[in-house]
Coordinates of C-alpha atoms in Angstrom, one line a residue:
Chain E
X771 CA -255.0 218.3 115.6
X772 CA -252.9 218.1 112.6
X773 CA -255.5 217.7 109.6
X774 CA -254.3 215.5 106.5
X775 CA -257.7 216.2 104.7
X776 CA -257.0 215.9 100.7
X777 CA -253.9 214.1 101.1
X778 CA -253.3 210.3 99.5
X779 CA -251.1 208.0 101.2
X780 CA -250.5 204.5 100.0
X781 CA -249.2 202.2 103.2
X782 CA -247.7 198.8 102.9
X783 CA -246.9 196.8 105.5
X784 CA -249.6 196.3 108.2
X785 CA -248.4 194.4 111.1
X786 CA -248.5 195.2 114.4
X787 CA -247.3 198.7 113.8
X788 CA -248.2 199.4 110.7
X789 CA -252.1 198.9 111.2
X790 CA -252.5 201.3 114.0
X791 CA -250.2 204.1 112.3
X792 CA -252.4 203.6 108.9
X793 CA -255.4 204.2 111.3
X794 CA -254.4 207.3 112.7
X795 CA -253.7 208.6 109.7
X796 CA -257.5 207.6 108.2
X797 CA -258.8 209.3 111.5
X798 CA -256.7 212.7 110.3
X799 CA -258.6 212.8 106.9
X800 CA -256.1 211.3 104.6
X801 CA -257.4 208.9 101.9
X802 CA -255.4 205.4 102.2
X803 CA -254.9 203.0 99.4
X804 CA -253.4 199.6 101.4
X805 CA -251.3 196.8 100.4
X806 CA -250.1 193.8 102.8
X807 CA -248.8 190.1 102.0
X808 CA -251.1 188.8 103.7
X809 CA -255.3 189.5 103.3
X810 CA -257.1 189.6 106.2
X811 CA -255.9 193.0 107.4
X812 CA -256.9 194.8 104.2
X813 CA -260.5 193.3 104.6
X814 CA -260.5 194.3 107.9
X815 CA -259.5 198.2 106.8
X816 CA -261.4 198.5 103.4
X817 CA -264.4 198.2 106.4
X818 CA -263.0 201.1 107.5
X819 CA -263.0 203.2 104.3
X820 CA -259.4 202.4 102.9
X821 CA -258.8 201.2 99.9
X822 CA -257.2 198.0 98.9
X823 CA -254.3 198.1 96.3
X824 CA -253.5 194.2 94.4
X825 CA -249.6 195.9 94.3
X826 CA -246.9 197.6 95.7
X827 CA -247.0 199.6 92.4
X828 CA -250.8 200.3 92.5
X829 CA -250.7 201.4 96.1
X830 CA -247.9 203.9 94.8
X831 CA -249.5 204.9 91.9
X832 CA -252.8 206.4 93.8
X833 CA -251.1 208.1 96.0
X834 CA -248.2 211.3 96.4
X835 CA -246.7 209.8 99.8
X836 CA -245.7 206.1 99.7
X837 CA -245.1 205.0 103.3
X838 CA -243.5 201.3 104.2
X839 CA -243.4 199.7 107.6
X840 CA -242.0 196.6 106.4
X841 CA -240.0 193.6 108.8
X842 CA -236.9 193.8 107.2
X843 CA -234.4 195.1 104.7
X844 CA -234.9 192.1 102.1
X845 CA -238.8 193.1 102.3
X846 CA -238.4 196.6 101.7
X847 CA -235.9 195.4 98.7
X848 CA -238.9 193.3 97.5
X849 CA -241.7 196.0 97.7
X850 CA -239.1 198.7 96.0
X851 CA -237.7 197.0 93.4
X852 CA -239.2 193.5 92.5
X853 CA -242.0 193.3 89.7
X854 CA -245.0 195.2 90.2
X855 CA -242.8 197.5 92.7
X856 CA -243.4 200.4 93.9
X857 CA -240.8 202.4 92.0
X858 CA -242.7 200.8 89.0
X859 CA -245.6 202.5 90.0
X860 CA -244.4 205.9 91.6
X861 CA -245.6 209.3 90.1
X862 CA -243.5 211.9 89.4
X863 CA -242.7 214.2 93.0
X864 CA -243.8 211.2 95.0
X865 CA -242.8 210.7 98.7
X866 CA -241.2 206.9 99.7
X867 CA -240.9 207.4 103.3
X868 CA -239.2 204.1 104.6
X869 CA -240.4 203.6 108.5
X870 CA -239.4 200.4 109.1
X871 CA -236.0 199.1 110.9
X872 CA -233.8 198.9 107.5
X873 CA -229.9 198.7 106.7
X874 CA -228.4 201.7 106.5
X875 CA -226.1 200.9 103.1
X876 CA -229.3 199.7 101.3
X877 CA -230.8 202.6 102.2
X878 CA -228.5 204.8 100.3
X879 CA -229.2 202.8 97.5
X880 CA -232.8 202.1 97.7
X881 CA -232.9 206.3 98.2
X882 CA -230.7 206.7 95.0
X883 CA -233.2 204.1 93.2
X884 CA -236.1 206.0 94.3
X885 CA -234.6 209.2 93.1
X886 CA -233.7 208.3 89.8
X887 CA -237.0 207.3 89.4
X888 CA -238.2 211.3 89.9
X889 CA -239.4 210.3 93.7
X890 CA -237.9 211.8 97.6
X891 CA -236.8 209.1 99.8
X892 CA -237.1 209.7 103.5
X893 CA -236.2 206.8 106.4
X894 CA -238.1 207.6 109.1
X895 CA -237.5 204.8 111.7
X896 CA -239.1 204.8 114.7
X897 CA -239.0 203.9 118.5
X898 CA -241.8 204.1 120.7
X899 CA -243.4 200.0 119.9
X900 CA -247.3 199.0 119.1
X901 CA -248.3 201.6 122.4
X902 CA -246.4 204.7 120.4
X903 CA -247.7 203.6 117.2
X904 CA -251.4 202.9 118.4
X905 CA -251.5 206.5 120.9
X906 CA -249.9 208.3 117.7
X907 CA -246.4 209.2 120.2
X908 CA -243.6 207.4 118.2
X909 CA -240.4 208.7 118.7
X910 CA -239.3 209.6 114.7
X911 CA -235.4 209.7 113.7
X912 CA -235.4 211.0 109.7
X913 CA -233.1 211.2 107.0
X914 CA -233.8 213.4 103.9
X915 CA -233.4 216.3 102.2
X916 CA -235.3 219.5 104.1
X917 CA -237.9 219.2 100.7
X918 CA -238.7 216.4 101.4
X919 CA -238.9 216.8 105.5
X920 CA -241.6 219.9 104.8
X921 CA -243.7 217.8 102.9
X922 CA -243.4 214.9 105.5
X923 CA -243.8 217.0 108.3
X924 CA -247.9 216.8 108.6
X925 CA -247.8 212.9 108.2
X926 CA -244.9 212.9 111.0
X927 CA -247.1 214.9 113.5
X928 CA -249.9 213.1 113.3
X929 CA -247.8 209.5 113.9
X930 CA -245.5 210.9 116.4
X931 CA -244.5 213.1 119.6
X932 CA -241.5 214.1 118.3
X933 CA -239.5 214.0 115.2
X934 CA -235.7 214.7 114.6
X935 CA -234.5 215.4 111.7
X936 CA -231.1 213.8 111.9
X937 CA -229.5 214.5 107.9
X938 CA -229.3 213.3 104.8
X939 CA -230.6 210.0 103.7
X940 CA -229.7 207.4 105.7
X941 CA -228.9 208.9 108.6
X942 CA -232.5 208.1 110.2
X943 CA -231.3 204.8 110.2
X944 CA -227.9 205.2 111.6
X945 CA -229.9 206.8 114.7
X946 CA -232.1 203.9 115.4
X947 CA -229.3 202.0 115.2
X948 CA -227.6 203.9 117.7
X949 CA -231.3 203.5 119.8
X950 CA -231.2 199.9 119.8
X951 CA -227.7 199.6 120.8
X952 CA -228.2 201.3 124.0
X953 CA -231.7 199.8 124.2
X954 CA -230.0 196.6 124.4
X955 CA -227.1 197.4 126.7
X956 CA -228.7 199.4 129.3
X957 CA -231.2 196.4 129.6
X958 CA -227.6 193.9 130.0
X959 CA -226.9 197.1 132.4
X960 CA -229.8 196.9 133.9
X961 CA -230.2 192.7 133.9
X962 CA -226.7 192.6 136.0
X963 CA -227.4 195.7 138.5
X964 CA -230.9 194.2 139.9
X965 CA -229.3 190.6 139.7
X966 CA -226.6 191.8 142.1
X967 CA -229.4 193.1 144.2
X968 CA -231.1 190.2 144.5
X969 CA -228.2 187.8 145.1
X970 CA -226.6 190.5 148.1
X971 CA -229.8 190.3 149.7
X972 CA -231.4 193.9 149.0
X973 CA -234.7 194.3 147.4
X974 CA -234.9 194.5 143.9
X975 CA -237.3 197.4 143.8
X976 CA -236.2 199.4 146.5
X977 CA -232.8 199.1 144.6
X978 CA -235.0 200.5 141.4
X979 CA -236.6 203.2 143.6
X980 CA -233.2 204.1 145.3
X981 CA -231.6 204.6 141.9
X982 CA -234.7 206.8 139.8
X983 CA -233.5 210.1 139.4
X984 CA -229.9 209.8 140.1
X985 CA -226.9 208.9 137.3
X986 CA -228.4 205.4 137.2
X987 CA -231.9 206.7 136.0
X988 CA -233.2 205.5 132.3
X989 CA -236.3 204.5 130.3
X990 CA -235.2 201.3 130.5
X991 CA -235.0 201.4 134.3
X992 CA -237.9 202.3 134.3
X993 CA -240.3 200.1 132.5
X994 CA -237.2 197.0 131.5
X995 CA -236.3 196.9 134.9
X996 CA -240.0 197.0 136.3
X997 CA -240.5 194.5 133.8
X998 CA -237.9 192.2 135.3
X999 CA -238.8 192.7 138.7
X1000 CA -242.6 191.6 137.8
X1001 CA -241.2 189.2 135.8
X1002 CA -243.8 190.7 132.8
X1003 CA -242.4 189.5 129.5
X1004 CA -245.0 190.0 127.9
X1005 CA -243.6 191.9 124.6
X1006 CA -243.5 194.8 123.8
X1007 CA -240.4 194.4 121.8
X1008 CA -239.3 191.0 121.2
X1009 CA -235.8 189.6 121.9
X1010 CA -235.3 188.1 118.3
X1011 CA -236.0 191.4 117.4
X1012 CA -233.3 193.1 119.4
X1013 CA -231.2 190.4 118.4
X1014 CA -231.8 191.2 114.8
X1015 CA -231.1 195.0 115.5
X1016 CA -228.3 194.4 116.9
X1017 CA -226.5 192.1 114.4
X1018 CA -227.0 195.0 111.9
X1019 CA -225.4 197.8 114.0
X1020 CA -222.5 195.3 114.4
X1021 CA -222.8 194.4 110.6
X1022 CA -222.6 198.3 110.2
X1023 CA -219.6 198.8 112.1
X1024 CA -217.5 196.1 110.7
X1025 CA -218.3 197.7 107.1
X1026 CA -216.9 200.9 108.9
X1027 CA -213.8 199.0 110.0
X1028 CA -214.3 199.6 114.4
X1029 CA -215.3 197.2 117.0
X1030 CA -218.3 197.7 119.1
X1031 CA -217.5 195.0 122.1
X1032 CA -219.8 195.3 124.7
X1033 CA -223.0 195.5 121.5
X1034 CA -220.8 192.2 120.5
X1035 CA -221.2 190.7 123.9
X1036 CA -225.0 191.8 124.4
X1037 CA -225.8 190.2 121.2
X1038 CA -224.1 187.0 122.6
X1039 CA -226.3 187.1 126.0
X1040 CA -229.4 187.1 123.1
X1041 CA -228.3 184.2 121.8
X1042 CA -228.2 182.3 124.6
X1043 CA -231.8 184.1 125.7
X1044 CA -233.3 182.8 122.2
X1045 CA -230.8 179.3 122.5
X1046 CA -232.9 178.7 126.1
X1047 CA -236.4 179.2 123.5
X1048 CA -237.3 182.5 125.3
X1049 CA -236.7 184.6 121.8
X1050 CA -240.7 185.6 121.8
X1051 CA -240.3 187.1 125.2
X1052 CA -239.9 191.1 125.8
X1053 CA -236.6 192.1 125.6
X1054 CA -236.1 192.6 129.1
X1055 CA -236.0 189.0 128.9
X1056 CA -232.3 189.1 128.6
X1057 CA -231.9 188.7 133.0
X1058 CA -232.3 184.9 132.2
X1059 CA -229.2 184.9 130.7
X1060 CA -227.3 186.5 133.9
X1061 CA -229.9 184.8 136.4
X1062 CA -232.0 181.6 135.0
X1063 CA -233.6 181.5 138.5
Chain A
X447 CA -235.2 224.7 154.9
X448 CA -234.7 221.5 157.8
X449 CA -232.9 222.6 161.0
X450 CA -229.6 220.7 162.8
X451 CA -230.1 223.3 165.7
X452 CA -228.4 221.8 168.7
X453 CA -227.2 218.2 166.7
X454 CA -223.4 217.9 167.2
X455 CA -222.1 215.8 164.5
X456 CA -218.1 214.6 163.8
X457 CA -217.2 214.9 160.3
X458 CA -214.4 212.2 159.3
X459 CA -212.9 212.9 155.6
X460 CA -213.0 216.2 154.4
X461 CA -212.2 215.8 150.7
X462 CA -213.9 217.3 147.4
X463 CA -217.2 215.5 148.3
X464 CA -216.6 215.6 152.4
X465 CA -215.8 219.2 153.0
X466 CA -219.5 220.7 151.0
X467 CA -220.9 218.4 152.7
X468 CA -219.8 219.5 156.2
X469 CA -220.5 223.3 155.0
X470 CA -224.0 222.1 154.7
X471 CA -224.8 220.7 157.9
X472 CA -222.8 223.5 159.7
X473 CA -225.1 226.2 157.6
X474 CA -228.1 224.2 158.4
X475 CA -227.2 224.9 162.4
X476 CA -224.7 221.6 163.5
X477 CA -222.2 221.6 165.8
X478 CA -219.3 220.1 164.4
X479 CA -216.5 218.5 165.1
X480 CA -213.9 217.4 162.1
X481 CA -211.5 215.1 161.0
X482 CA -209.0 214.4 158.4
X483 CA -205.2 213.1 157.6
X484 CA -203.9 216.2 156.0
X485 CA -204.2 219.3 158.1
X486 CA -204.9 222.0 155.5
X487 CA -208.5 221.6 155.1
X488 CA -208.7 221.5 158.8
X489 CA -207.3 225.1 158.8
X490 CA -209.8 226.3 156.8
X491 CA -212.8 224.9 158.6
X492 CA -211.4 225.7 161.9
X493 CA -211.9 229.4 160.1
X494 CA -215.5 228.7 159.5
X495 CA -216.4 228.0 163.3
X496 CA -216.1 224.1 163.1
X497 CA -213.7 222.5 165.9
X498 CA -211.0 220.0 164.4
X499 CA -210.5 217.2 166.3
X500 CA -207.5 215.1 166.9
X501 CA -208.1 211.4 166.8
X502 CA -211.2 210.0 165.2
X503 CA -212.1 208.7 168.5
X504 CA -212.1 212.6 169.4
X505 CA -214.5 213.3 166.7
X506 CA -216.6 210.5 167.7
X507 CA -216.2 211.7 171.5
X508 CA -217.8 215.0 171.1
X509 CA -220.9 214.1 168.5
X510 CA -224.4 212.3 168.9
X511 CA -223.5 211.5 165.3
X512 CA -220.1 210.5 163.2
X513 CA -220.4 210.8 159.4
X514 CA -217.3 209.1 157.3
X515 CA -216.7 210.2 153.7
X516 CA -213.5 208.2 153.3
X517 CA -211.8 207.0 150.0
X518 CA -212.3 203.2 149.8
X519 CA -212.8 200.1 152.6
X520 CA -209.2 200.2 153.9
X521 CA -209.6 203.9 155.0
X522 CA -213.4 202.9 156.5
X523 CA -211.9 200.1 158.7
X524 CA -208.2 202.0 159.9
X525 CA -210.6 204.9 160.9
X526 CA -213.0 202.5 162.6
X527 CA -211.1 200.3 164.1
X528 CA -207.3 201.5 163.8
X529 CA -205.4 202.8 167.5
X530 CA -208.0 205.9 168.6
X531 CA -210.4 205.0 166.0
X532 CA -214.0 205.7 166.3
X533 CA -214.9 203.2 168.4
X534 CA -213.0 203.5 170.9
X535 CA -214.5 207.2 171.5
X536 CA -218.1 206.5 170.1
X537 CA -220.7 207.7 172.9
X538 CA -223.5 204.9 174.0
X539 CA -226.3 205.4 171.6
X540 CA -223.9 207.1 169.0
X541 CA -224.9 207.2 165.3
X542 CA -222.8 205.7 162.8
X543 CA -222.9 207.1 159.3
X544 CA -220.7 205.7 156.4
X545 CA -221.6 207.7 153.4
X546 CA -218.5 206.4 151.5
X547 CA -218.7 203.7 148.1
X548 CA -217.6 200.7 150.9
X549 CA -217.7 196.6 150.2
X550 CA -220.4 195.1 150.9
X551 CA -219.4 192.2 153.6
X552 CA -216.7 194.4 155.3
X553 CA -219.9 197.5 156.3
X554 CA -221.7 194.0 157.6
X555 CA -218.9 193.2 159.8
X556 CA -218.2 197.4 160.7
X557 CA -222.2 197.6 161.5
X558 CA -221.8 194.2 163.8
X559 CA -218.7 196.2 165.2
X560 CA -220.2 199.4 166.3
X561 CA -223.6 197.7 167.6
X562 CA -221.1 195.7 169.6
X563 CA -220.0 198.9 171.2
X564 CA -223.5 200.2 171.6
X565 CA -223.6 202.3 168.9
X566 CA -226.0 202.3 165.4
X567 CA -224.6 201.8 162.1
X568 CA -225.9 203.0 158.5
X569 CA -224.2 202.4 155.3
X570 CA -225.7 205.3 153.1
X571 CA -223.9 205.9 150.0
X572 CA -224.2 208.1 147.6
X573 CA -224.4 208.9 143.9
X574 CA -224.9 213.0 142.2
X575 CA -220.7 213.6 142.7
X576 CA -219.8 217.0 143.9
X577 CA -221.9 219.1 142.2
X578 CA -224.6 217.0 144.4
X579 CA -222.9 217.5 147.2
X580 CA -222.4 221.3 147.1
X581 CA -226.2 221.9 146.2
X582 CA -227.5 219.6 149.1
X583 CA -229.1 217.7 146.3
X584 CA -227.3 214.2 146.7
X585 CA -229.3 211.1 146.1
X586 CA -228.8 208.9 149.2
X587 CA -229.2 204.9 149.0
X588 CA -229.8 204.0 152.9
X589 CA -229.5 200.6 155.1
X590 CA -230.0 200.0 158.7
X591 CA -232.6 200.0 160.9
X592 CA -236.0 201.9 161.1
X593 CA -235.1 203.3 164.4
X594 CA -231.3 204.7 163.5
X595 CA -232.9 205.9 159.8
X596 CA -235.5 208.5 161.8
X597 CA -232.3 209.5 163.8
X598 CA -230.8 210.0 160.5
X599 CA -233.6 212.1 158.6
X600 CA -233.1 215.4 159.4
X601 CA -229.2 215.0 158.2
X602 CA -230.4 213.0 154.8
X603 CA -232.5 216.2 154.2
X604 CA -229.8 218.5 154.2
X605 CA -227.2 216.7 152.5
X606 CA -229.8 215.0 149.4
X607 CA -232.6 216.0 147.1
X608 CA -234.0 212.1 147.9
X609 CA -233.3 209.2 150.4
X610 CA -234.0 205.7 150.0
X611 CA -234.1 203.4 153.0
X612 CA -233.2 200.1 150.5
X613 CA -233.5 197.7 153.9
X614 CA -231.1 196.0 156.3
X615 CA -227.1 197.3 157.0
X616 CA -225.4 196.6 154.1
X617 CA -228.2 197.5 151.1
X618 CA -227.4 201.0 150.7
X619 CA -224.1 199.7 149.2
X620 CA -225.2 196.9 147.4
X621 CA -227.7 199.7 145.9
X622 CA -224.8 202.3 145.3
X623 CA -222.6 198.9 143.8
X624 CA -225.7 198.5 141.4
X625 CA -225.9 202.4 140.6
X626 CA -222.1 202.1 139.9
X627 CA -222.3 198.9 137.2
X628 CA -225.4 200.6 135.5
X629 CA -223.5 203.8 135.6
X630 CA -220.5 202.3 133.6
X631 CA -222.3 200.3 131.4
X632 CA -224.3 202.8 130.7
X633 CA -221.6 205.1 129.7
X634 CA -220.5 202.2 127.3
X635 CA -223.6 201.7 125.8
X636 CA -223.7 205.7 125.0
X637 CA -219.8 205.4 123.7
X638 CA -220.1 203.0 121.2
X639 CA -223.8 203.9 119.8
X640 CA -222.5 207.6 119.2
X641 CA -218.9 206.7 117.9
X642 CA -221.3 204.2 115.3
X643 CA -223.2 207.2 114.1
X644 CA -220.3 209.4 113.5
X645 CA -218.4 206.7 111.5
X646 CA -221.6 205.9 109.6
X647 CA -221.9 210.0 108.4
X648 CA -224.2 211.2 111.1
X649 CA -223.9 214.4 113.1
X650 CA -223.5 212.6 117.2
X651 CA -225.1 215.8 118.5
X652 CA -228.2 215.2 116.4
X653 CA -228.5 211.7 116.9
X654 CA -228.4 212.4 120.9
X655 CA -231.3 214.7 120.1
X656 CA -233.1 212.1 118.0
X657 CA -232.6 209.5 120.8
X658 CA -233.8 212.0 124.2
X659 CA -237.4 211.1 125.4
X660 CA -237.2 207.5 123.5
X661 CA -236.2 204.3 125.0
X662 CA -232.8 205.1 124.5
X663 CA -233.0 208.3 126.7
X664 CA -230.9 208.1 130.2
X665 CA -229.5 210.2 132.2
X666 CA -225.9 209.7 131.3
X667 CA -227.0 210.1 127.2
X668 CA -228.1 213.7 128.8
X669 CA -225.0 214.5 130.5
X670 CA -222.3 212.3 129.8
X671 CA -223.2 211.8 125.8
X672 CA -223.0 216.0 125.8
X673 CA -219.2 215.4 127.2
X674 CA -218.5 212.9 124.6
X675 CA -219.7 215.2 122.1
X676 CA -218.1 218.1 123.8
X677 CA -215.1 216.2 124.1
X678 CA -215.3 218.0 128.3
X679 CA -213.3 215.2 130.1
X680 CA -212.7 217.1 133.2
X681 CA -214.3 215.0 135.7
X682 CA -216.7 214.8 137.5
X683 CA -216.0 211.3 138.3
X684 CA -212.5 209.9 137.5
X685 CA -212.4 206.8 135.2
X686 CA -210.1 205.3 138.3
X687 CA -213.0 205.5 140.8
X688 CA -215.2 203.9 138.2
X689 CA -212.8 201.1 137.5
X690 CA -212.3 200.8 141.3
X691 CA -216.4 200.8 141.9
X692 CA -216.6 198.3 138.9
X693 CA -214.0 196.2 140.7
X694 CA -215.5 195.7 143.7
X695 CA -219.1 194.7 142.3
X696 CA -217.2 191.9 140.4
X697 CA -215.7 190.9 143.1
X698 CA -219.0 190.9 145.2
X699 CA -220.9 189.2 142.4
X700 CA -217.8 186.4 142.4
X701 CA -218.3 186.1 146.4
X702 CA -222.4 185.3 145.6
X703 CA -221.1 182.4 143.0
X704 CA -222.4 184.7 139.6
X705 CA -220.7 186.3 136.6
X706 CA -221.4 189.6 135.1
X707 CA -219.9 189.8 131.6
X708 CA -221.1 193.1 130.9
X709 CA -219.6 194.9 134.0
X710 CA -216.2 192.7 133.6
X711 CA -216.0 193.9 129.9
X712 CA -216.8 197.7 130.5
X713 CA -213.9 197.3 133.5
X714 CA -211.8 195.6 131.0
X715 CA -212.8 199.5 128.6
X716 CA -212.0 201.3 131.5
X717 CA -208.5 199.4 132.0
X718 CA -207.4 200.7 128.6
X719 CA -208.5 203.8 129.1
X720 CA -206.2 203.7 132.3
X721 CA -203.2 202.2 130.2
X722 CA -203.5 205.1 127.8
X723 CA -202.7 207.4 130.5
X724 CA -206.4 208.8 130.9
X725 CA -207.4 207.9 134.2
X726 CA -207.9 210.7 136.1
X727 CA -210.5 212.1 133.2
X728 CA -214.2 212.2 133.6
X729 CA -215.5 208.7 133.8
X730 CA -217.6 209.5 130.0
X731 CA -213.9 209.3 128.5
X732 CA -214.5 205.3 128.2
X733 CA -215.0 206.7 124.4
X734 CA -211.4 206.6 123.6
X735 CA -211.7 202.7 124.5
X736 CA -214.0 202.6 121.4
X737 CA -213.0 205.9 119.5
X738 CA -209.2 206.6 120.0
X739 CA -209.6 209.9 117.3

């Protein structure tokens, strides 16, 4: 196992991702300073032998990798930039390794910020949910300069199964966005194909079985349509969430002047998912919109 | 390797996925007996120690089982039911195999057909194109009864790599219309996700990298993303057939009172990709509906 023995990491954001990932990297020997809004989390892990941090800025001050798991862009904007951020408290060579779902334009600038600022940026989003984060398997898409990639590289095996290393800055972003566009419409893909089943009269899941390992086989057949079949919503990843994701990738491409139309419609079949007050459920949730039933 | 030793099968449509697939069962020790409209490919088989028939009904007179691999419904039911079609030859007890992509409600009323005349009818479609169907390793989505599926078994083993018995006549092509919308969508989702990353500054063949073994990972990002990539068009399956396949699961989905906005999109992709002259290309050439360059 990868050992991170004598390295400091300062991790902010500890949600239902963040947490696990900060453990993993406790149990490989690094020593954690933490910072989260809200408190009970950090009592919970200065138990554990972390260290609590009263700012973003002292979290980045006691440590040479900075790594933020944050909800959204406007919160990564906040930690970065606002008073007591962490750019105000990086040291000189420090790591800001962005893991978090974030906009790909305000990435570029929240890399050039970081830079200036004598810091490597890294965005390192991931796939893979609270199992990949907890069983240390996350699938990692990163941006960066190859600097700043070797020194990542020890924190990366520890928290995932695989990374790729896709380019510059930024372009870990632009892949997950990619991911959660064809998350989203091999579910719709998905949603319709079984619904068809089921209204023709076949069997749902011997449809399922029929279809594993031919042209028709995916990830998302796989567990999104056992999902749908159990009717096991249960998240997993949550429909407002997809929704979210998928407003930016179609944010993204109208700054880049094309249309996406099927990401368009899938969006719209969320809306009327989260309209219905299913937005909590899994993501697979998304049948209801094709068959309420 | 399984044995057709002392089976006598009539093989009806002898096209680019027919004509391996009658090599196959002749190799693997069948009798056969063959059909087609144009004579040439007759020639050839005759060569190979196959015995062309006639009249469908010919084909049908000489074989414990008849296998169609026909283009589309019309050419199911003129070779069924037309003057000398299979029906009027089929033996008592005769076997019945359509392995063609076939409506739905017509194969219902084609199975009620040749059980009227004594005979047993499977619908067993399949998906894997012709490099499936040269290898032997098709994957085979199968309805009709128990009884005619055992009869069936040893032929399923030499023409595919895995059968599914989905249930009653009529599921194995409400399973291959499923395959056939997840397919296309699929192929949609893939187009506009790796057109996104190469507007937003991102290398497509990295990003496919990045995305394989995540929740994003499918059997068409494997093959077909590589084509887009490639910019390898030559199909494969045609955009037309898709668009055709598409077609009829909307119009099966209309007949069971639902709507499927995904699929009637992605057929509405495939339409312009039609009008631009591009039909006859590799189905994974739906990216010039989202990426013209």
């Amino acid at each position: 196992m990868t050992s991170l023995n004598g390295q400091t990491i300062g991790f902010i954001g500890l949600g239902l991702m963040g947490k696990p990932m900060a453990r993993n990297l406790k149990a490989a020997g690094a020593e954690m300073t933490v910072h989260n809004r809200s408190q009970g989390v950090i009592e919970e892990l200065s138990g554990t032998g972390m260290t609590p941090a009263k700012t973003p800025a002292d979290a980045a001050g006691a440590a040479d990798t900075v790594i933020l798991m944050l909800p959204d862009t406007a919160a990564v904007e906040k930690v970065l930039l606002g008073a007591d951020g962490v750019i105000s408290g990086l040291r000189l060579g420090g790591l800001l390794i962005d893991m978090g779902t974030t906009k790909v334009i305000a990435t570029r600038a929240f890399a050039r910020d970081v830079e200036a600022a004598g810091g490597d940026y890294i965005d390192a989003p991931v796939s893979g949910g609270t199992i990949g984060a907890e069983g240390g398997t996350l699938t990692i898409m990163a941006g960066g300069s190859e600097e700043a990639m070797e020194k990542a590289a020890p924190v990366f095996e520890v928290l995932g199964q695989s990374t790729t290393h896709v380019g510059p800055t930024g372009t870990g972003q632009v892949a997950k966005a990619a991911n959660q566009v064809i998350v989203g419409l091999n579910i719709g893909a998905v949603a319709e194909a079984l619904t068809l089943a089921k209204k023709a009269g076949a069997d749902p899941a011997r449809v399922r079985e029929a279809l594993t390992g031919g042209f028709a086989d995916s990830r998302i057949l796989e567990v999104h349509g056992k999902r749908m079949i159990d009717g096991a919503f249960t998240p997993g990843g949550k429909c407002v969430t997809q929704r979210k994701d998928l407003f930016q990738a179609l944010e993204l491409a109208r700054e880049l002047g094309f249309e996406m139309p099927a990401t368009a419609l899938n969006m719209a079949l969320y809306d009327k998912v989260i309209e219905a007050g299913l937005g909590e459920l899994d993501h697979s949730a998304l049948i209801k919109a094709i068959d309420p039933d």
